[in-house]
């Protein structure tokens, strides 16, 4: 006899957060969002220069299951 096991399907939403600014401000924002428990600091991209003097960006992708209404 074989049994098939399927996990429940949950609809997941996707949110991308983008932080753009000077190096220190972006880094501090990433850590503040981590302290709030909203966006894990280790899951952000490395800070990337935008091409503008002193400006950097970082991206965080967050998946979550929306609340059931």
PDB file of N, CA and C in Angstrom:
ATOM      1  N   UNK A   1       0.828  -1.175   0.000  1.00  0.00           N
ATOM      2  CA  UNK A   1       0.000   0.000   0.000  1.00  0.00           C
ATOM      3  C   UNK A   1       0.875   1.241   0.000  1.00  0.00           C
ATOM      4  N   UNK A   2       0.493   2.218  -0.787  1.00  0.00           N
ATOM      5  CA  UNK A   2       1.223   3.483  -0.768  1.00  0.00           C
ATOM      6  C   UNK A   2       0.281   4.591  -0.338  1.00  0.00           C
ATOM      7  N   UNK A   3       0.840   5.514   0.378  1.00  0.00           N
ATOM      8  CA  UNK A   3       0.080   6.672   0.834  1.00  0.00           C
ATOM      9  C   UNK A   3       0.706   7.921   0.245  1.00  0.00           C
ATOM     10  N   UNK A   4      -0.127   8.824  -0.172  1.00  0.00           N
ATOM     11  CA  UNK A   4       0.355  10.095  -0.690  1.00  0.00           C
ATOM     12  C   UNK A   4       0.064  11.172   0.342  1.00  0.00           C
ATOM     13  N   UNK A   5       1.100  11.878   0.705  1.00  0.00           N
ATOM     14  CA  UNK A   5       0.959  12.942   1.694  1.00  0.00           C
ATOM     15  C   UNK A   5       1.167  14.287   1.007  1.00  0.00           C
ATOM     16  N   UNK A   6       0.213  15.207   1.171  1.00  0.00           N
ATOM     17  CA  UNK A   6       0.352  16.531   0.586  1.00  0.00           C
ATOM     18  C   UNK A   6       0.253  17.576   1.679  1.00  0.00           C
ATOM     19  N   UNK A   7       1.168  18.508   1.628  1.00  0.00           N
ATOM     20  CA  UNK A   7       1.119  19.612   2.567  1.00  0.00           C
ATOM     21  C   UNK A   7       0.003  20.567   2.156  1.00  0.00           C
ATOM     22  N   UNK A   8      -0.600  21.242   3.122  1.00  0.00           N
ATOM     23  CA  UNK A   8      -1.635  22.217   2.763  1.00  0.00           C
ATOM     24  C   UNK A   8      -1.032  23.360   1.958  1.00  0.00           C
ATOM     25  N   UNK A   9      -1.779  23.822   0.996  1.00  0.00           N
ATOM     26  CA  UNK A   9      -1.315  24.921   0.153  1.00  0.00           C
ATOM     27  C   UNK A   9      -1.739  26.228   0.802  1.00  0.00           C
ATOM     28  N   UNK A  10      -0.763  27.103   1.003  1.00  0.00           N
ATOM     29  CA  UNK A  10      -1.074  28.416   1.546  1.00  0.00           C
ATOM     30  C   UNK A  10      -0.727  29.451   0.485  1.00  0.00           C
ATOM     31  N   UNK A  11      -1.610  30.392   0.324  1.00  0.00           N
ATOM     32  CA  UNK A  11      -1.309  31.481  -0.592  1.00  0.00           C
ATOM     33  C   UNK A  11      -0.257  32.364   0.064  1.00  0.00           C
ATOM     34  N   UNK A  12       0.835  32.569  -0.624  1.00  0.00           N
ATOM     35  CA  UNK A  12       1.881  33.423  -0.089  1.00  0.00           C
ATOM     36  C   UNK A  12       1.976  34.686  -0.931  1.00  0.00           C
ATOM     37  N   UNK A  13       2.102  35.779  -0.250  1.00  0.00           N
ATOM     38  CA  UNK A  13       2.288  37.065  -0.898  1.00  0.00           C
ATOM     39  C   UNK A  13       3.783  37.369  -0.908  1.00  0.00           C
ATOM     40  N   UNK A  14       4.184  38.231  -1.814  1.00  0.00           N
ATOM     41  CA  UNK A  14       5.579  38.603  -1.950  1.00  0.00           C
ATOM     42  C   UNK A  14       5.687  40.112  -1.833  1.00  0.00           C
ATOM     43  N   UNK A  15       6.615  40.564  -1.002  1.00  0.00           N
ATOM     44  CA  UNK A  15       6.871  41.994  -0.840  1.00  0.00           C
ATOM     45  C   UNK A  15       8.366  42.208  -0.995  1.00  0.00           C
ATOM     46  N   UNK A  16       8.743  43.207  -1.776  1.00  0.00           N
ATOM     47  CA  UNK A  16      10.151  43.583  -1.896  1.00  0.00           C
ATOM     48  C   UNK A  16      10.321  44.959  -1.281  1.00  0.00           C
ATOM     49  N   UNK A  17      11.239  45.032  -0.347  1.00  0.00           N
ATOM     50  CA  UNK A  17      11.571  46.304   0.276  1.00  0.00           C
ATOM     51  C   UNK A  17      12.863  46.804  -0.363  1.00  0.00           C
ATOM     52  N   UNK A  18      12.912  48.076  -0.677  1.00  0.00           N
ATOM     53  CA  UNK A  18      14.103  48.674  -1.271  1.00  0.00           C
ATOM     54  C   UNK A  18      14.494  49.869  -0.426  1.00  0.00           C
ATOM     55  N   UNK A  19      15.719  49.856   0.064  1.00  0.00           N
ATOM     56  CA  UNK A  19      16.247  50.978   0.832  1.00  0.00           C
ATOM     57  C   UNK A  19      17.306  51.665  -0.021  1.00  0.00           C
ATOM     58  N   UNK A  20      17.161  52.963  -0.218  1.00  0.00           N
ATOM     59  CA  UNK A  20      18.104  53.750  -1.006  1.00  0.00           C
ATOM     60  C   UNK A  20      18.508  54.970  -0.191  1.00  0.00           C
ATOM     61  N   UNK A  21      19.805  55.213  -0.102  1.00  0.00           N
ATOM     62  CA  UNK A  21      20.292  56.379   0.617  1.00  0.00           C
ATOM     63  C   UNK A  21      21.790  56.274   0.820  1.00  0.00           C
ATOM     64  N   UNK A  22      22.322  57.123   1.725  1.00  0.00           N
ATOM     65  CA  UNK A  22      23.761  57.011   1.964  1.00  0.00           C
ATOM     66  C   UNK A  22      24.022  55.720   2.746  1.00  0.00           C
ATOM     67  N   UNK A  23      25.256  55.273   2.692  1.00  0.00           N
ATOM     68  CA  UNK A  23      25.628  53.959   3.218  1.00  0.00           C
ATOM     69  C   UNK A  23      25.154  53.760   4.660  1.00  0.00           C
ATOM     70  N   UNK A  24      25.461  54.713   5.519  1.00  0.00           N
ATOM     71  CA  UNK A  24      25.112  54.579   6.925  1.00  0.00           C
ATOM     72  C   UNK A  24      23.611  54.540   7.168  1.00  0.00           C
ATOM     73  N   UNK A  25      22.859  55.375   6.443  1.00  0.00           N
ATOM     74  CA  UNK A  25      21.403  55.422   6.622  1.00  0.00           C
ATOM     75  C   UNK A  25      20.752  54.118   6.186  1.00  0.00           C
ATOM     76  N   UNK A  26      21.206  53.552   5.076  1.00  0.00           N
ATOM     77  CA  UNK A  26      20.642  52.282   4.603  1.00  0.00           C
ATOM     78  C   UNK A  26      20.975  51.175   5.597  1.00  0.00           C
ATOM     79  N   UNK A  27      22.211  51.130   6.040  1.00  0.00           N
ATOM     80  CA  UNK A  27      22.624  50.102   7.004  1.00  0.00           C
ATOM     81  C   UNK A  27      21.820  50.220   8.301  1.00  0.00           C
ATOM     82  N   UNK A  28      21.650  51.448   8.795  1.00  0.00           N
ATOM     83  CA  UNK A  28      20.894  51.646  10.041  1.00  0.00           C
ATOM     84  C   UNK A  28      19.430  51.260   9.869  1.00  0.00           C
ATOM     85  N   UNK A  29      18.843  51.592   8.730  1.00  0.00           N
ATOM     86  CA  UNK A  29      17.443  51.240   8.461  1.00  0.00           C
ATOM     87  C   UNK A  29      17.262  49.728   8.443  1.00  0.00           C
ATOM     88  N   UNK A  30      18.196  49.018   7.818  1.00  0.00           N
ATOM     89  CA  UNK A  30      18.144  47.556   7.774  1.00  0.00           C
ATOM     90  C   UNK A  30      18.146  46.991   9.202  1.00  0.00           C
ATOM     91  N   UNK A  31      18.996  47.522  10.061  1.00  0.00           N
ATOM     92  CA  UNK A  31      19.073  47.021  11.439  1.00  0.00           C
ATOM     93  C   UNK A  31      17.843  47.414  12.258  1.00  0.00           C
ATOM     94  N   UNK A  32      17.278  48.589  11.998  1.00  0.00           N
ATOM     95  CA  UNK A  32      16.061  48.992  12.709  1.00  0.00           C
ATOM     96  C   UNK A  32      14.883  48.093  12.331  1.00  0.00           C
ATOM     97  N   UNK A  33      14.751  47.771  11.046  1.00  0.00           N
ATOM     98  CA  UNK A  33      13.679  46.870  10.622  1.00  0.00           C
ATOM     99  C   UNK A  33      13.879  45.474  11.210  1.00  0.00           C
ATOM    100  N   UNK A  34      15.125  45.066  11.375  1.00  0.00           N
ATOM    101  CA  UNK A  34      15.416  43.790  12.017  1.00  0.00           C
ATOM    102  C   UNK A  34      15.040  43.811  13.484  1.00  0.00           C
ATOM    103  N   UNK A  35      15.348  44.908  14.181  1.00  0.00           N
ATOM    104  CA  UNK A  35      15.019  45.035  15.598  1.00  0.00           C
ATOM    105  C   UNK A  35      13.508  45.011  15.823  1.00  0.00           C
ATOM    106  N   UNK A  36      12.751  45.510  14.851  1.00  0.00           N
ATOM    107  CA  UNK A  36      11.293  45.482  14.937  1.00  0.00           C
ATOM    108  C   UNK A  36      10.719  44.105  14.612  1.00  0.00           C
ATOM    109  N   UNK A  37      11.573  43.205  14.101  1.00  0.00           N
ATOM    110  CA  UNK A  37      11.117  41.866  13.738  1.00  0.00           C
ATOM    111  C   UNK A  37      10.433  41.816  12.384  1.00  0.00           C
ATOM    112  N   UNK A  38      10.610  42.852  11.577  1.00  0.00           N
ATOM    113  CA  UNK A  38       9.927  42.889  10.282  1.00  0.00           C
ATOM    114  C   UNK A  38      10.772  42.328   9.148  1.00  0.00           C
ATOM    115  N   UNK A  39      12.061  42.635   9.131  1.00  0.00           N
ATOM    116  CA  UNK A  39      12.911  42.194   8.022  1.00  0.00           C
ATOM    117  C   UNK A  39      14.281  41.779   8.572  1.00  0.00           C
ATOM    118  N   UNK A  40      14.581  40.503   8.499  1.00  0.00           N
ATOM    119  CA  UNK A  40      15.837  39.953   9.005  1.00  0.00           C
ATOM    120  C   UNK A  40      17.027  40.633   8.326  1.00  0.00           C
ATOM    121  N   UNK A  41      17.923  41.261   9.092  1.00  0.00           N
ATOM    122  CA  UNK A  41      19.066  41.954   8.490  1.00  0.00           C
ATOM    123  C   UNK A  41      19.953  41.058   7.629  1.00  0.00           C
ATOM    124  N   UNK A  42      19.998  39.772   7.923  1.00  0.00           N
ATOM    125  CA  UNK A  42      20.840  38.850   7.151  1.00  0.00           C
ATOM    126  C   UNK A  42      20.249  38.499   5.791  1.00  0.00           C
ATOM    127  N   UNK A  43      18.995  38.869   5.539  1.00  0.00           N
ATOM    128  CA  UNK A  43      18.332  38.507   4.285  1.00  0.00           C
ATOM    129  C   UNK A  43      18.344  39.638   3.258  1.00  0.00           C
ATOM    130  N   UNK A  44      18.940  40.784   3.598  1.00  0.00           N
ATOM    131  CA  UNK A  44      19.057  41.900   2.660  1.00  0.00           C
ATOM    132  C   UNK A  44      20.216  41.637   1.703  1.00  0.00           C
ATOM    133  N   UNK A  45      20.132  42.215   0.507  1.00  0.00           N
ATOM    134  CA  UNK A  45      21.257  42.120  -0.417  1.00  0.00           C
ATOM    135  C   UNK A  45      22.411  42.962   0.119  1.00  0.00           C
ATOM    136  N   UNK A  46      23.594  42.720  -0.411  1.00  0.00           N
ATOM    137  CA  UNK A  46      24.726  43.577  -0.061  1.00  0.00           C
ATOM    138  C   UNK A  46      24.406  44.986  -0.549  1.00  0.00           C
ATOM    139  N   UNK A  47      24.964  45.983   0.119  1.00  0.00           N
ATOM    140  CA  UNK A  47      24.753  47.354  -0.319  1.00  0.00           C
ATOM    141  C   UNK A  47      25.434  47.561  -1.669  1.00  0.00           C
ATOM    142  N   UNK A  48      24.681  48.089  -2.611  1.00  0.00           N
ATOM    143  CA  UNK A  48      25.136  48.248  -3.989  1.00  0.00           C
ATOM    144  C   UNK A  48      25.175  49.735  -4.324  1.00  0.00           C
ATOM    145  N   UNK A  49      26.294  50.237  -4.836  1.00  0.00           N
ATOM    146  CA  UNK A  49      26.325  51.641  -5.248  1.00  0.00           C
ATOM    147  C   UNK A  49      25.344  51.873  -6.399  1.00  0.00           C
ATOM    148  N   UNK A  50      24.630  53.001  -6.350  1.00  0.00           N
ATOM    149  CA  UNK A  50      23.639  53.297  -7.391  1.00  0.00           C
ATOM    150  C   UNK A  50      24.249  53.999  -8.602  1.00  0.00           C
ATOM    151  N   UNK A  51      25.456  54.508  -8.455  1.00  0.00           N
ATOM    152  CA  UNK A  51      26.067  55.296  -9.514  1.00  0.00           C
ATOM    153  C   UNK A  51      26.044  56.783  -9.187  1.00  0.00           C
ATOM    154  N   UNK A  52      25.203  57.144  -8.236  1.00  0.00           N
ATOM    155  CA  UNK A  52      25.212  58.519  -7.734  1.00  0.00           C
ATOM    156  C   UNK A  52      26.201  58.587  -6.578  1.00  0.00           C
ATOM    157  N   UNK A  53      26.874  59.680  -6.443  1.00  0.00           N
ATOM    158  CA  UNK A  53      27.902  59.810  -5.424  1.00  0.00           C
ATOM    159  C   UNK A  53      27.330  59.608  -4.020  1.00  0.00           C
ATOM    160  N   UNK A  54      27.889  58.628  -3.306  1.00  0.00           N
ATOM    161  CA  UNK A  54      27.509  58.371  -1.924  1.00  0.00           C
ATOM    162  C   UNK A  54      26.173  57.679  -1.727  1.00  0.00           C
ATOM    163  N   UNK A  55      25.543  57.218  -2.799  1.00  0.00           N
ATOM    164  CA  UNK A  55      24.224  56.596  -2.676  1.00  0.00           C
ATOM    165  C   UNK A  55      24.317  55.089  -2.893  1.00  0.00           C
ATOM    166  N   UNK A  56      23.604  54.339  -2.025  1.00  0.00           N
ATOM    167  CA  UNK A  56      23.595  52.876  -2.080  1.00  0.00           C
ATOM    168  C   UNK A  56      22.170  52.370  -2.000  1.00  0.00           C
ATOM    169  N   UNK A  57      21.990  51.120  -2.436  1.00  0.00           N
ATOM    170  CA  UNK A  57      20.682  50.490  -2.291  1.00  0.00           C
ATOM    171  C   UNK A  57      20.844  49.065  -1.826  1.00  0.00           C
ATOM    172  N   UNK A  58      19.786  48.570  -1.215  1.00  0.00           N
ATOM    173  CA  UNK A  58      19.727  47.178  -0.772  1.00  0.00           C
ATOM    174  C   UNK A  58      18.277  46.720  -0.906  1.00  0.00           C
ATOM    175  N   UNK A  59      18.089  45.434  -1.214  1.00  0.00           N
ATOM    176  CA  UNK A  59      16.752  44.885  -1.457  1.00  0.00           C
ATOM    177  C   UNK A  59      16.513  43.703  -0.528  1.00  0.00           C
ATOM    178  N   UNK A  60      15.305  43.627  -0.015  1.00  0.00           N
ATOM    179  CA  UNK A  60      14.900  42.513   0.847  1.00  0.00           C
ATOM    180  C   UNK A  60      13.609  41.933   0.262  1.00  0.00           C
ATOM    181  N   UNK A  61      13.564  40.630   0.080  1.00  0.00           N
ATOM    182  CA  UNK A  61      12.352  39.959  -0.395  1.00  0.00           C
ATOM    183  C   UNK A  61      11.740  39.207   0.781  1.00  0.00           C
ATOM    184  N   UNK A  62      10.485  39.474   1.017  1.00  0.00           N
ATOM    185  CA  UNK A  62       9.779  38.866   2.150  1.00  0.00           C
ATOM    186  C   UNK A  62       8.546  38.137   1.638  1.00  0.00           C
ATOM    187  N   UNK A  63       8.400  36.899   2.055  1.00  0.00           N
ATOM    188  CA  UNK A  63       7.193  36.123   1.727  1.00  0.00           C
ATOM    189  C   UNK A  63       6.396  35.922   2.999  1.00  0.00           C
ATOM    190  N   UNK A  64       5.089  36.006   2.876  1.00  0.00           N
ATOM    191  CA  UNK A  64       4.260  35.769   4.048  1.00  0.00           C
ATOM    192  C   UNK A  64       2.880  35.308   3.595  1.00  0.00           C
ATOM    193  N   UNK A  65       2.198  34.630   4.494  1.00  0.00           N
ATOM    194  CA  UNK A  65       0.834  34.177   4.222  1.00  0.00           C
ATOM    195  C   UNK A  65      -0.104  35.245   4.763  1.00  0.00           C
ATOM    196  N   UNK A  66      -0.972  35.787   3.921  1.00  0.00           N
ATOM    197  CA  UNK A  66      -1.899  36.816   4.402  1.00  0.00           C
ATOM    198  C   UNK A  66      -2.873  36.258   5.433  1.00  0.00           C
ATOM    199  N   UNK A  67      -3.337  37.139   6.295  1.00  0.00           N
ATOM    200  CA  UNK A  67      -4.303  36.733   7.318  1.00  0.00           C
ATOM    201  C   UNK A  67      -5.596  36.279   6.666  1.00  0.00           C
ATOM    202  N   UNK A  68      -6.213  35.270   7.224  1.00  0.00           N
ATOM    203  CA  UNK A  68      -7.479  34.762   6.720  1.00  0.00           C
ATOM    204  C   UNK A  68      -8.579  35.702   7.186  1.00  0.00           C
ATOM    205  N   UNK A  69      -9.377  36.167   6.252  1.00  0.00           N
ATOM    206  CA  UNK A  69     -10.470  37.098   6.595  1.00  0.00           C
ATOM    207  C   UNK A  69     -11.735  36.367   6.893  1.00  0.00           C
TER     208      UNK A  69
END
